Amino acid sequence: MSEFNKYVLNTGSEAARRLAVVNEVHGADTRDALKLAGLSEGMRVADFGCGVGILSRYMAEHVGATGTVIGIDASEDQVAESQRQSAQLGVTNTHFQRGDAAESGLPDNSFDFVFSRFVLMHMAAPHLAIREMIRVLKPSGTLLVEDGDFSSPFSYPDSPAYRRCFDLYRIAVRIHGADPLIGRELYSMVRGEGLADVQVRLVQPVVTTGEAKRLPEWTLEECGPFLIERKLTSAEELNAIGVQLDRLALDDNVLVGMARVSQVWGTKLA
């Protein structure tokens, strides 16, 4: 993987816990979007950037025994962990393979539904991935993409440490050649590729208790070494931020808002 297609955060089994908590935060909104976009029994689905396969397995349950879900991910570690978890859970209608979101290797016009969440913000050329997703869709098939605008996380009461955490995360994403604010552009990007009946929803989860309040802290821990190596922060600053984020996570009076997410779906023309 070139530097401009690397993950900012950990992958595979090291990422499994964080990705499970991410899905706890965003999963209900994603499930609503999948329903609105028309995911149904018997569909053949492609999950671009499947991570450890959490949403692939959810979609597999809903397409049933007559449907199938193919998950692709650029990380071999993610693919291996997806396969391991699916086998452990006895999910038989999912299959996983390594592939770049812009060059998936999947056949033309072969899927009823294509899905992607939190992938485009990690890509230097996200429009190429959108075109690839459309390429593999059947005529009249549906594309659903979700991505975040990482200018929007907040805490109340306000925390300089929380703001600084996301300042650093945005810097890390941009150094990788990608766009941490891509959520605000997503509707225009999808419309620009010629899909019909394009719909959009904006959602922003808020959290007051539980492990989800640890997500900013975990994010900083994972991208911290990269930032230190680039001399964009120091171990001392990261430690100080971590102490403050720990206090926020333990304080039920503090509300934190995660990234605002754009959910965009549309239909491929014949």
PDB file of C-alpha atoms in Angstrom:
ATOM      1  CA  MET A   1       0.000   0.000   0.000  1.00  0.00           C
ATOM      2  CA  SER A   2       1.413   3.428  -0.848  1.00  0.00           C
ATOM      3  CA  GLU A   3       1.604   6.078   1.863  1.00  0.00           C
ATOM      4  CA  PHE A   4      -1.488   7.719   0.403  1.00  0.00           C
ATOM      5  CA  ASN A   5      -3.535   4.556   0.836  1.00  0.00           C
ATOM      6  CA  LYS A   6      -2.407   3.553   4.333  1.00  0.00           C
ATOM      7  CA  TYR A   7      -4.725   3.374   7.279  1.00  0.00           C
ATOM      8  CA  VAL A   8      -4.213   6.112   9.840  1.00  0.00           C
ATOM      9  CA  LEU A   9      -5.335   3.685  12.563  1.00  0.00           C
ATOM     10  CA  ASN A  10      -4.644   0.060  13.447  1.00  0.00           C
ATOM     11  CA  THR A  11      -6.049  -2.876  11.486  1.00  0.00           C
ATOM     12  CA  GLY A  12      -6.967  -6.510  12.039  1.00  0.00           C
ATOM     13  CA  SER A  13      -7.299  -7.977  15.508  1.00  0.00           C
ATOM     14  CA  GLU A  14      -5.664  -4.880  17.034  1.00  0.00           C
ATOM     15  CA  ALA A  15      -8.517  -2.772  15.653  1.00  0.00           C
ATOM     16  CA  ALA A  16     -11.367  -5.174  16.442  1.00  0.00           C
ATOM     17  CA  ARG A  17     -12.332  -3.699  19.815  1.00  0.00           C
ATOM     18  CA  ARG A  18     -12.295  -0.095  18.541  1.00  0.00           C
ATOM     19  CA  LEU A  19     -14.287  -1.013  15.431  1.00  0.00           C
ATOM     20  CA  ALA A  20     -16.870  -2.836  17.541  1.00  0.00           C
ATOM     21  CA  VAL A  21     -17.335   0.284  19.667  1.00  0.00           C
ATOM     22  CA  VAL A  22     -17.475   2.470  16.546  1.00  0.00           C
ATOM     23  CA  ASN A  23     -20.353   0.290  15.398  1.00  0.00           C
ATOM     24  CA  GLU A  24     -22.072   0.648  18.771  1.00  0.00           C
ATOM     25  CA  VAL A  25     -21.983   4.414  18.230  1.00  0.00           C
ATOM     26  CA  HIS A  26     -22.895   4.537  14.539  1.00  0.00           C
ATOM     27  CA  GLY A  27     -24.607   1.186  13.997  1.00  0.00           C
ATOM     28  CA  ALA A  28     -28.199   2.244  14.633  1.00  0.00           C
ATOM     29  CA  ASP A  29     -27.902   5.085  12.110  1.00  0.00           C
ATOM     30  CA  THR A  30     -26.306   2.754   9.574  1.00  0.00           C
ATOM     31  CA  ARG A  31     -29.043   0.160  10.023  1.00  0.00           C
ATOM     32  CA  ASP A  32     -31.657   2.861   9.438  1.00  0.00           C
ATOM     33  CA  ALA A  33     -29.883   3.955   6.247  1.00  0.00           C
ATOM     34  CA  LEU A  34     -29.625   0.386   4.960  1.00  0.00           C
ATOM     35  CA  LYS A  35     -33.353  -0.020   5.463  1.00  0.00           C
ATOM     36  CA  LEU A  36     -34.163   3.290   3.768  1.00  0.00           C
ATOM     37  CA  ALA A  37     -31.873   2.464   0.848  1.00  0.00           C
ATOM     38  CA  GLY A  38     -33.697  -0.832   0.291  1.00  0.00           C
ATOM     39  CA  LEU A  39     -31.418  -3.642   1.470  1.00  0.00           C
ATOM     40  CA  SER A  40     -33.532  -6.795   1.211  1.00  0.00           C
ATOM     41  CA  GLU A  41     -33.572 -10.577   1.128  1.00  0.00           C
ATOM     42  CA  GLY A  42     -31.823 -12.324  -1.743  1.00  0.00           C
ATOM     43  CA  MET A  43     -29.545  -9.443  -2.663  1.00  0.00           C
ATOM     44  CA  ARG A  44     -25.935  -9.829  -3.709  1.00  0.00           C
ATOM     45  CA  VAL A  45     -24.017  -7.162  -1.769  1.00  0.00           C
ATOM     46  CA  ALA A  46     -20.482  -5.749  -1.920  1.00  0.00           C
ATOM     47  CA  ASP A  47     -19.072  -4.119   1.236  1.00  0.00           C
ATOM     48  CA  PHE A  48     -16.171  -1.854   0.255  1.00  0.00           C
ATOM     49  CA  GLY A  49     -13.684  -1.338   3.080  1.00  0.00           C
ATOM     50  CA  CYS A  50     -15.310  -4.019   5.190  1.00  0.00           C
ATOM     51  CA  GLY A  51     -12.934  -3.671   8.140  1.00  0.00           C
ATOM     52  CA  VAL A  52     -13.372  -6.685  10.406  1.00  0.00           C
ATOM     53  CA  GLY A  53     -16.693  -7.567   8.757  1.00  0.00           C
ATOM     54  CA  ILE A  54     -19.154  -6.299  11.369  1.00  0.00           C
ATOM     55  CA  LEU A  55     -21.487  -4.710   8.838  1.00  0.00           C
ATOM     56  CA  SER A  56     -20.892  -7.436   6.266  1.00  0.00           C
ATOM     57  CA  ARG A  57     -22.301  -9.934   8.748  1.00  0.00           C
ATOM     58  CA  TYR A  58     -25.227  -7.665   9.595  1.00  0.00           C
ATOM     59  CA  MET A  59     -26.105  -7.326   5.918  1.00  0.00           C
ATOM     60  CA  ALA A  60     -25.643 -11.071   5.407  1.00  0.00           C
ATOM     61  CA  GLU A  61     -28.298 -11.702   8.035  1.00  0.00           C
ATOM     62  CA  HIS A  62     -30.722  -9.447   6.174  1.00  0.00           C
ATOM     63  CA  VAL A  63     -30.118 -10.786   2.680  1.00  0.00           C
ATOM     64  CA  GLY A  64     -30.630 -14.301   4.063  1.00  0.00           C
ATOM     65  CA  ALA A  65     -29.633 -17.683   2.738  1.00  0.00           C
ATOM     66  CA  THR A  66     -30.495 -16.720  -0.839  1.00  0.00           C
ATOM     67  CA  GLY A  67     -28.251 -13.655  -0.714  1.00  0.00           C
ATOM     68  CA  THR A  68     -24.548 -13.141  -0.226  1.00  0.00           C
ATOM     69  CA  VAL A  69     -22.150 -10.418   0.939  1.00  0.00           C
ATOM     70  CA  ILE A  70     -18.648  -9.974  -0.459  1.00  0.00           C
ATOM     71  CA  GLY A  71     -16.418  -7.845   1.754  1.00  0.00           C
ATOM     72  CA  ILE A  72     -13.254  -6.285   0.371  1.00  0.00           C
ATOM     73  CA  ASP A  73     -10.540  -4.457   2.243  1.00  0.00           C
ATOM     74  CA  ALA A  74      -7.083  -3.199   1.355  1.00  0.00           C
ATOM     75  CA  SER A  75      -5.660  -4.673   4.565  1.00  0.00           C
ATOM     76  CA  GLU A  76      -4.785  -8.365   4.663  1.00  0.00           C
ATOM     77  CA  ASP A  77      -5.110  -8.183   8.458  1.00  0.00           C
ATOM     78  CA  GLN A  78      -8.691  -6.918   8.159  1.00  0.00           C
ATOM     79  CA  VAL A  79      -9.600  -9.664   5.688  1.00  0.00           C
ATOM     80  CA  ALA A  80      -8.094 -12.361   7.920  1.00  0.00           C
ATOM     81  CA  GLU A  81      -9.930 -11.046  10.986  1.00  0.00           C
ATOM     82  CA  SER A  82     -13.204 -10.829   9.026  1.00  0.00           C
ATOM     83  CA  GLN A  83     -12.858 -14.434   7.943  1.00  0.00           C
ATOM     84  CA  ARG A  84     -11.951 -15.565  11.447  1.00  0.00           C
ATOM     85  CA  GLN A  85     -14.930 -13.837  13.074  1.00  0.00           C
ATOM     86  CA  SER A  86     -17.394 -15.052  10.446  1.00  0.00           C
ATOM     87  CA  ALA A  87     -16.197 -18.634  10.840  1.00  0.00           C
ATOM     88  CA  GLN A  88     -16.391 -18.356  14.627  1.00  0.00           C
ATOM     89  CA  LEU A  89     -19.961 -17.026  14.402  1.00  0.00           C
ATOM     90  CA  GLY A  90     -21.034 -19.583  11.797  1.00  0.00           C
ATOM     91  CA  VAL A  91     -21.917 -16.981   9.154  1.00  0.00           C
ATOM     92  CA  THR A  92     -21.750 -18.823   5.842  1.00  0.00           C
ATOM     93  CA  ASN A  93     -23.030 -16.276   3.306  1.00  0.00           C
ATOM     94  CA  THR A  94     -20.128 -13.839   3.670  1.00  0.00           C
ATOM     95  CA  HIS A  95     -16.874 -13.966   1.729  1.00  0.00           C
ATOM     96  CA  PHE A  96     -13.881 -11.681   2.149  1.00  0.00           C
ATOM     97  CA  GLN A  97     -11.002 -10.781  -0.120  1.00  0.00           C
ATOM     98  CA  ARG A  98      -8.228  -8.259  -0.343  1.00  0.00           C
ATOM     99  CA  GLY A  99      -8.855  -5.426  -2.775  1.00  0.00           C
ATOM    100  CA  ASP A 100      -8.406  -1.713  -3.182  1.00  0.00           C
ATOM    101  CA  ALA A 101     -11.612   0.318  -3.095  1.00  0.00           C
ATOM    102  CA  ALA A 102     -10.620   1.961  -6.373  1.00  0.00           C
ATOM    103  CA  GLU A 103      -9.554  -1.335  -7.997  1.00  0.00           C
ATOM    104  CA  SER A 104     -11.610  -4.036  -6.342  1.00  0.00           C
ATOM    105  CA  GLY A 105     -11.177  -6.790  -8.911  1.00  0.00           C
ATOM    106  CA  LEU A 106     -14.916  -7.508  -8.690  1.00  0.00           C
ATOM    107  CA  PRO A 107     -16.805  -8.112 -11.961  1.00  0.00           C
ATOM    108  CA  ASP A 108     -18.844  -5.469 -13.775  1.00  0.00           C
ATOM    109  CA  ASN A 109     -22.596  -5.151 -13.148  1.00  0.00           C
ATOM    110  CA  SER A 110     -22.693  -7.969 -10.596  1.00  0.00           C
ATOM    111  CA  PHE A 111     -24.167  -6.596  -7.345  1.00  0.00           C
ATOM    112  CA  ASP A 112     -27.651  -5.472  -6.342  1.00  0.00           C
ATOM    113  CA  PHE A 113     -26.348  -3.308  -3.501  1.00  0.00           C
ATOM    114  CA  VAL A 114     -22.950  -1.747  -2.785  1.00  0.00           C
ATOM    115  CA  PHE A 115     -22.108  -0.281   0.609  1.00  0.00           C
ATOM    116  CA  SER A 116     -19.203   1.614   2.149  1.00  0.00           C
ATOM    117  CA  ARG A 117     -18.753   3.293   5.546  1.00  0.00           C
ATOM    118  CA  PHE A 118     -15.838   5.480   6.694  1.00  0.00           C
ATOM    119  CA  VAL A 119     -13.612   4.499   3.773  1.00  0.00           C
ATOM    120  CA  LEU A 120     -13.564   7.470   1.397  1.00  0.00           C
ATOM    121  CA  MET A 121     -12.061   9.823   3.995  1.00  0.00           C
ATOM    122  CA  HIS A 122      -8.933   7.633   3.969  1.00  0.00           C
ATOM    123  CA  MET A 123      -8.423   7.849   0.191  1.00  0.00           C
ATOM    124  CA  ALA A 124      -6.399  10.312  -1.830  1.00  0.00           C
ATOM    125  CA  ALA A 125      -8.806   9.901  -4.789  1.00  0.00           C
ATOM    126  CA  PRO A 126     -12.223   9.020  -3.338  1.00  0.00           C
ATOM    127  CA  HIS A 127     -14.032   9.743  -6.593  1.00  0.00           C
ATOM    128  CA  LEU A 128     -12.246   6.742  -8.117  1.00  0.00           C
ATOM    129  CA  ALA A 129     -13.674   4.507  -5.411  1.00  0.00           C
ATOM    130  CA  ILE A 130     -17.190   5.829  -6.014  1.00  0.00           C
ATOM    131  CA  ARG A 131     -16.799   5.073  -9.728  1.00  0.00           C
ATOM    132  CA  GLU A 132     -15.557   1.590  -8.904  1.00  0.00           C
ATOM    133  CA  MET A 133     -18.560   0.938  -6.672  1.00  0.00           C
ATOM    134  CA  ILE A 134     -20.877   2.070  -9.453  1.00  0.00           C
ATOM    135  CA  ARG A 135     -19.035  -0.091 -11.988  1.00  0.00           C
ATOM    136  CA  VAL A 136     -19.742  -3.291 -10.042  1.00  0.00           C
ATOM    137  CA  LEU A 137     -23.424  -2.401  -9.478  1.00  0.00           C
ATOM    138  CA  LYS A 138     -26.075  -3.928 -11.678  1.00  0.00           C
ATOM    139  CA  PRO A 139     -28.317  -1.491 -13.569  1.00  0.00           C
ATOM    140  CA  SER A 140     -31.012  -0.340 -11.104  1.00  0.00           C
ATOM    141  CA  GLY A 141     -28.756  -1.408  -8.213  1.00  0.00           C
ATOM    142  CA  THR A 142     -28.254   0.800  -5.156  1.00  0.00           C
ATOM    143  CA  LEU A 143     -25.121   2.473  -3.828  1.00  0.00           C
ATOM    144  CA  LEU A 144     -25.038   3.578  -0.170  1.00  0.00           C
ATOM    145  CA  VAL A 145     -21.983   5.416   1.170  1.00  0.00           C
ATOM    146  CA  GLU A 146     -21.418   6.935   4.600  1.00  0.00           C
ATOM    147  CA  ASP A 147     -18.581   9.175   5.686  1.00  0.00           C
ATOM    148  CA  GLY A 148     -17.720  11.699   8.345  1.00  0.00           C
ATOM    149  CA  ASP A 149     -16.999  15.384   8.682  1.00  0.00           C
ATOM    150  CA  PHE A 150     -14.329  15.502  11.375  1.00  0.00           C
ATOM    151  CA  SER A 151     -14.632  19.253  11.830  1.00  0.00           C
ATOM    152  CA  SER A 152     -17.801  18.540  13.821  1.00  0.00           C
ATOM    153  CA  PRO A 153     -16.836  16.554  16.987  1.00  0.00           C
ATOM    154  CA  PHE A 154     -17.431  18.538  20.177  1.00  0.00           C
ATOM    155  CA  SER A 155     -17.664  18.197  23.922  1.00  0.00           C
ATOM    156  CA  TYR A 156     -19.877  20.033  26.369  1.00  0.00           C
ATOM    157  CA  PRO A 157     -18.616  21.516  28.531  1.00  0.00           C
ATOM    158  CA  ASP A 158     -15.942  22.441  26.045  1.00  0.00           C
ATOM    159  CA  SER A 159     -12.591  20.667  26.395  1.00  0.00           C
ATOM    160  CA  PRO A 160      -9.397  21.995  24.767  1.00  0.00           C
ATOM    161  CA  ALA A 161      -7.976  18.452  24.977  1.00  0.00           C
ATOM    162  CA  TYR A 162     -10.936  17.052  23.025  1.00  0.00           C
ATOM    163  CA  ARG A 163     -10.519  19.741  20.372  1.00  0.00           C
ATOM    164  CA  ARG A 164      -6.772  19.133  20.160  1.00  0.00           C
ATOM    165  CA  CYS A 165      -7.305  15.386  19.779  1.00  0.00           C
ATOM    166  CA  PHE A 166      -9.327  15.950  16.618  1.00  0.00           C
ATOM    167  CA  ASP A 167      -6.948  18.668  15.388  1.00  0.00           C
ATOM    168  CA  LEU A 168      -4.213  16.042  15.440  1.00  0.00           C
ATOM    169  CA  TYR A 169      -6.392  13.398  13.833  1.00  0.00           C
ATOM    170  CA  ARG A 170      -7.291  15.731  10.956  1.00  0.00           C
ATOM    171  CA  ILE A 171      -3.593  16.485  10.476  1.00  0.00           C
ATOM    172  CA  ALA A 172      -2.773  12.758  10.322  1.00  0.00           C
ATOM    173  CA  VAL A 173      -5.479  12.091   7.734  1.00  0.00           C
ATOM    174  CA  ARG A 174      -4.386  15.016   5.566  1.00  0.00           C
ATOM    175  CA  ILE A 175      -0.739  13.943   5.640  1.00  0.00           C
ATOM    176  CA  HIS A 176      -1.916  10.648   4.172  1.00  0.00           C
ATOM    177  CA  GLY A 177      -3.354  12.648   1.264  1.00  0.00           C
ATOM    178  CA  ALA A 178      -6.982  12.198   2.320  1.00  0.00           C
ATOM    179  CA  ASP A 179      -9.850  14.432   3.455  1.00  0.00           C
ATOM    180  CA  PRO A 180     -11.182  14.254   7.031  1.00  0.00           C
ATOM    181  CA  LEU A 181     -14.065  16.596   6.087  1.00  0.00           C
ATOM    182  CA  ILE A 182     -15.297  14.550   3.133  1.00  0.00           C
ATOM    183  CA  GLY A 183     -18.741  13.985   4.646  1.00  0.00           C
ATOM    184  CA  ARG A 184     -19.852  17.482   3.674  1.00  0.00           C
ATOM    185  CA  GLU A 185     -18.905  16.808   0.022  1.00  0.00           C
ATOM    186  CA  LEU A 186     -20.401  13.350  -0.276  1.00  0.00           C
ATOM    187  CA  TYR A 187     -23.832  14.248  -1.664  1.00  0.00           C
ATOM    188  CA  SER A 188     -22.312  16.329  -4.461  1.00  0.00           C
ATOM    189  CA  MET A 189     -19.731  13.668  -5.231  1.00  0.00           C
ATOM    190  CA  VAL A 190     -22.329  10.931  -5.631  1.00  0.00           C
ATOM    191  CA  ARG A 191     -24.662  13.106  -7.685  1.00  0.00           C
ATOM    192  CA  GLY A 192     -21.724  14.022  -9.886  1.00  0.00           C
ATOM    193  CA  GLU A 193     -21.277  10.378 -10.887  1.00  0.00           C
ATOM    194  CA  GLY A 194     -24.714  10.206 -12.491  1.00  0.00           C
ATOM    195  CA  LEU A 195     -26.765   8.162 -10.037  1.00  0.00           C
ATOM    196  CA  ALA A 196     -30.522   8.674 -10.027  1.00  0.00           C
ATOM    197  CA  ASP A 197     -32.789   9.600  -7.103  1.00  0.00           C
ATOM    198  CA  VAL A 198     -29.876  10.501  -4.830  1.00  0.00           C
ATOM    199  CA  GLN A 199     -30.915  10.847  -1.176  1.00  0.00           C
ATOM    200  CA  VAL A 200     -28.979  12.192   1.816  1.00  0.00           C
ATOM    201  CA  ARG A 201     -29.274  12.126   5.615  1.00  0.00           C
ATOM    202  CA  LEU A 202     -27.064  13.802   8.204  1.00  0.00           C
ATOM    203  CA  VAL A 203     -26.631  12.102  11.586  1.00  0.00           C
ATOM    204  CA  GLN A 204     -24.417  12.895  14.570  1.00  0.00           C
ATOM    205  CA  PRO A 205     -24.264  10.544  17.552  1.00  0.00           C
ATOM    206  CA  VAL A 206     -23.711  11.934  21.034  1.00  0.00           C
ATOM    207  CA  VAL A 207     -22.415   9.924  23.982  1.00  0.00           C
ATOM    208  CA  THR A 208     -22.457  10.477  27.736  1.00  0.00           C
ATOM    209  CA  THR A 209     -21.303   7.146  29.212  1.00  0.00           C
ATOM    210  CA  GLY A 210     -19.540   3.905  28.408  1.00  0.00           C
ATOM    211  CA  GLU A 211     -16.654   2.760  26.255  1.00  0.00           C
ATOM    212  CA  ALA A 212     -17.751   4.926  23.347  1.00  0.00           C
ATOM    213  CA  LYS A 213     -16.414   7.957  25.206  1.00  0.00           C
ATOM    214  CA  ARG A 214     -12.998   6.307  24.929  1.00  0.00           C
ATOM    215  CA  LEU A 215     -12.970   6.419  21.115  1.00  0.00           C
ATOM    216  CA  PRO A 216     -11.131   9.770  20.857  1.00  0.00           C
ATOM    217  CA  GLU A 217      -8.569   8.551  23.390  1.00  0.00           C
ATOM    218  CA  TRP A 218      -8.036   5.278  21.482  1.00  0.00           C
ATOM    219  CA  THR A 219      -7.818   7.146  18.190  1.00  0.00           C
ATOM    220  CA  LEU A 220      -5.076   9.359  19.555  1.00  0.00           C
ATOM    221  CA  GLU A 221      -3.182   6.363  20.953  1.00  0.00           C
ATOM    222  CA  GLU A 222      -3.242   4.646  17.553  1.00  0.00           C
ATOM    223  CA  CYS A 223      -2.180   7.600  15.406  1.00  0.00           C
ATOM    224  CA  GLY A 224       0.126   9.099  18.078  1.00  0.00           C
ATOM    225  CA  PRO A 225       3.339   7.302  17.019  1.00  0.00           C
ATOM    226  CA  PHE A 226       2.899   8.519  13.435  1.00  0.00           C
ATOM    227  CA  LEU A 227       2.391  12.098  14.646  1.00  0.00           C
ATOM    228  CA  ILE A 228       5.410  11.950  16.952  1.00  0.00           C
ATOM    229  CA  GLU A 229       7.563  10.542  14.156  1.00  0.00           C
ATOM    230  CA  ARG A 230       6.550  13.505  11.982  1.00  0.00           C
ATOM    231  CA  LYS A 231       7.311  15.888  14.895  1.00  0.00           C
ATOM    232  CA  LEU A 232       3.731  17.186  14.862  1.00  0.00           C
ATOM    233  CA  THR A 233       3.322  16.537  18.564  1.00  0.00           C
ATOM    234  CA  SER A 234       5.293  15.083  21.448  1.00  0.00           C
ATOM    235  CA  ALA A 235       4.859  12.185  23.824  1.00  0.00           C
ATOM    236  CA  GLU A 236       4.444  14.743  26.596  1.00  0.00           C
ATOM    237  CA  GLU A 237       1.569  16.494  24.822  1.00  0.00           C
ATOM    238  CA  LEU A 238      -0.109  13.202  23.990  1.00  0.00           C
ATOM    239  CA  ASN A 239       0.167  12.055  27.603  1.00  0.00           C
ATOM    240  CA  ALA A 240      -1.346  15.338  28.838  1.00  0.00           C
ATOM    241  CA  ILE A 241      -4.219  15.081  26.338  1.00  0.00           C
ATOM    242  CA  GLY A 242      -4.755  11.464  27.330  1.00  0.00           C
ATOM    243  CA  VAL A 243      -5.133  12.378  30.992  1.00  0.00           C
ATOM    244  CA  GLN A 244      -7.803  14.942  30.129  1.00  0.00           C
ATOM    245  CA  LEU A 245      -9.639  12.571  27.781  1.00  0.00           C
ATOM    246  CA  ASP A 246      -9.659   9.953  30.525  1.00  0.00           C
ATOM    247  CA  ARG A 247     -11.318  12.445  32.869  1.00  0.00           C
ATOM    248  CA  LEU A 248     -13.939  13.285  30.247  1.00  0.00           C
ATOM    249  CA  ALA A 249     -14.684   9.598  29.697  1.00  0.00           C
ATOM    250  CA  LEU A 250     -15.291   9.066  33.412  1.00  0.00           C
ATOM    251  CA  ASP A 251     -17.469  12.156  33.891  1.00  0.00           C
ATOM    252  CA  ASP A 252     -21.133  11.407  33.127  1.00  0.00           C
ATOM    253  CA  ASN A 253     -21.854  15.140  33.134  1.00  0.00           C
ATOM    254  CA  VAL A 254     -19.795  15.576  29.967  1.00  0.00           C
ATOM    255  CA  LEU A 255     -21.490  15.032  26.608  1.00  0.00           C
ATOM    256  CA  VAL A 256     -19.336  14.307  23.567  1.00  0.00           C
ATOM    257  CA  GLY A 257     -20.448  14.594  19.978  1.00  0.00           C
ATOM    258  CA  MET A 258     -18.818  12.289  17.450  1.00  0.00           C
ATOM    259  CA  ALA A 259     -18.256  13.205  13.807  1.00  0.00           C
ATOM    260  CA  ARG A 260     -21.320  14.237  11.843  1.00  0.00           C
ATOM    261  CA  VAL A 261     -21.964  11.599   9.185  1.00  0.00           C
ATOM    262  CA  SER A 262     -23.431  11.993   5.705  1.00  0.00           C
ATOM    263  CA  GLN A 263     -25.377   8.990   4.431  1.00  0.00           C
ATOM    264  CA  VAL A 264     -25.921   9.158   0.682  1.00  0.00           C
ATOM    265  CA  TRP A 265     -27.620   6.627  -1.571  1.00  0.00           C
ATOM    266  CA  GLY A 266     -28.828   6.467  -5.136  1.00  0.00           C
ATOM    267  CA  THR A 267     -29.673   4.148  -8.033  1.00  0.00           C
ATOM    268  CA  LYS A 268     -27.513   3.193 -10.996  1.00  0.00           C
ATOM    269  CA  LEU A 269     -29.145   3.950 -14.303  1.00  0.00           C
ATOM    270  CA  ALA A 270     -29.450   1.222 -16.940  1.00  0.00           C
TER     271      ALA A 270
END
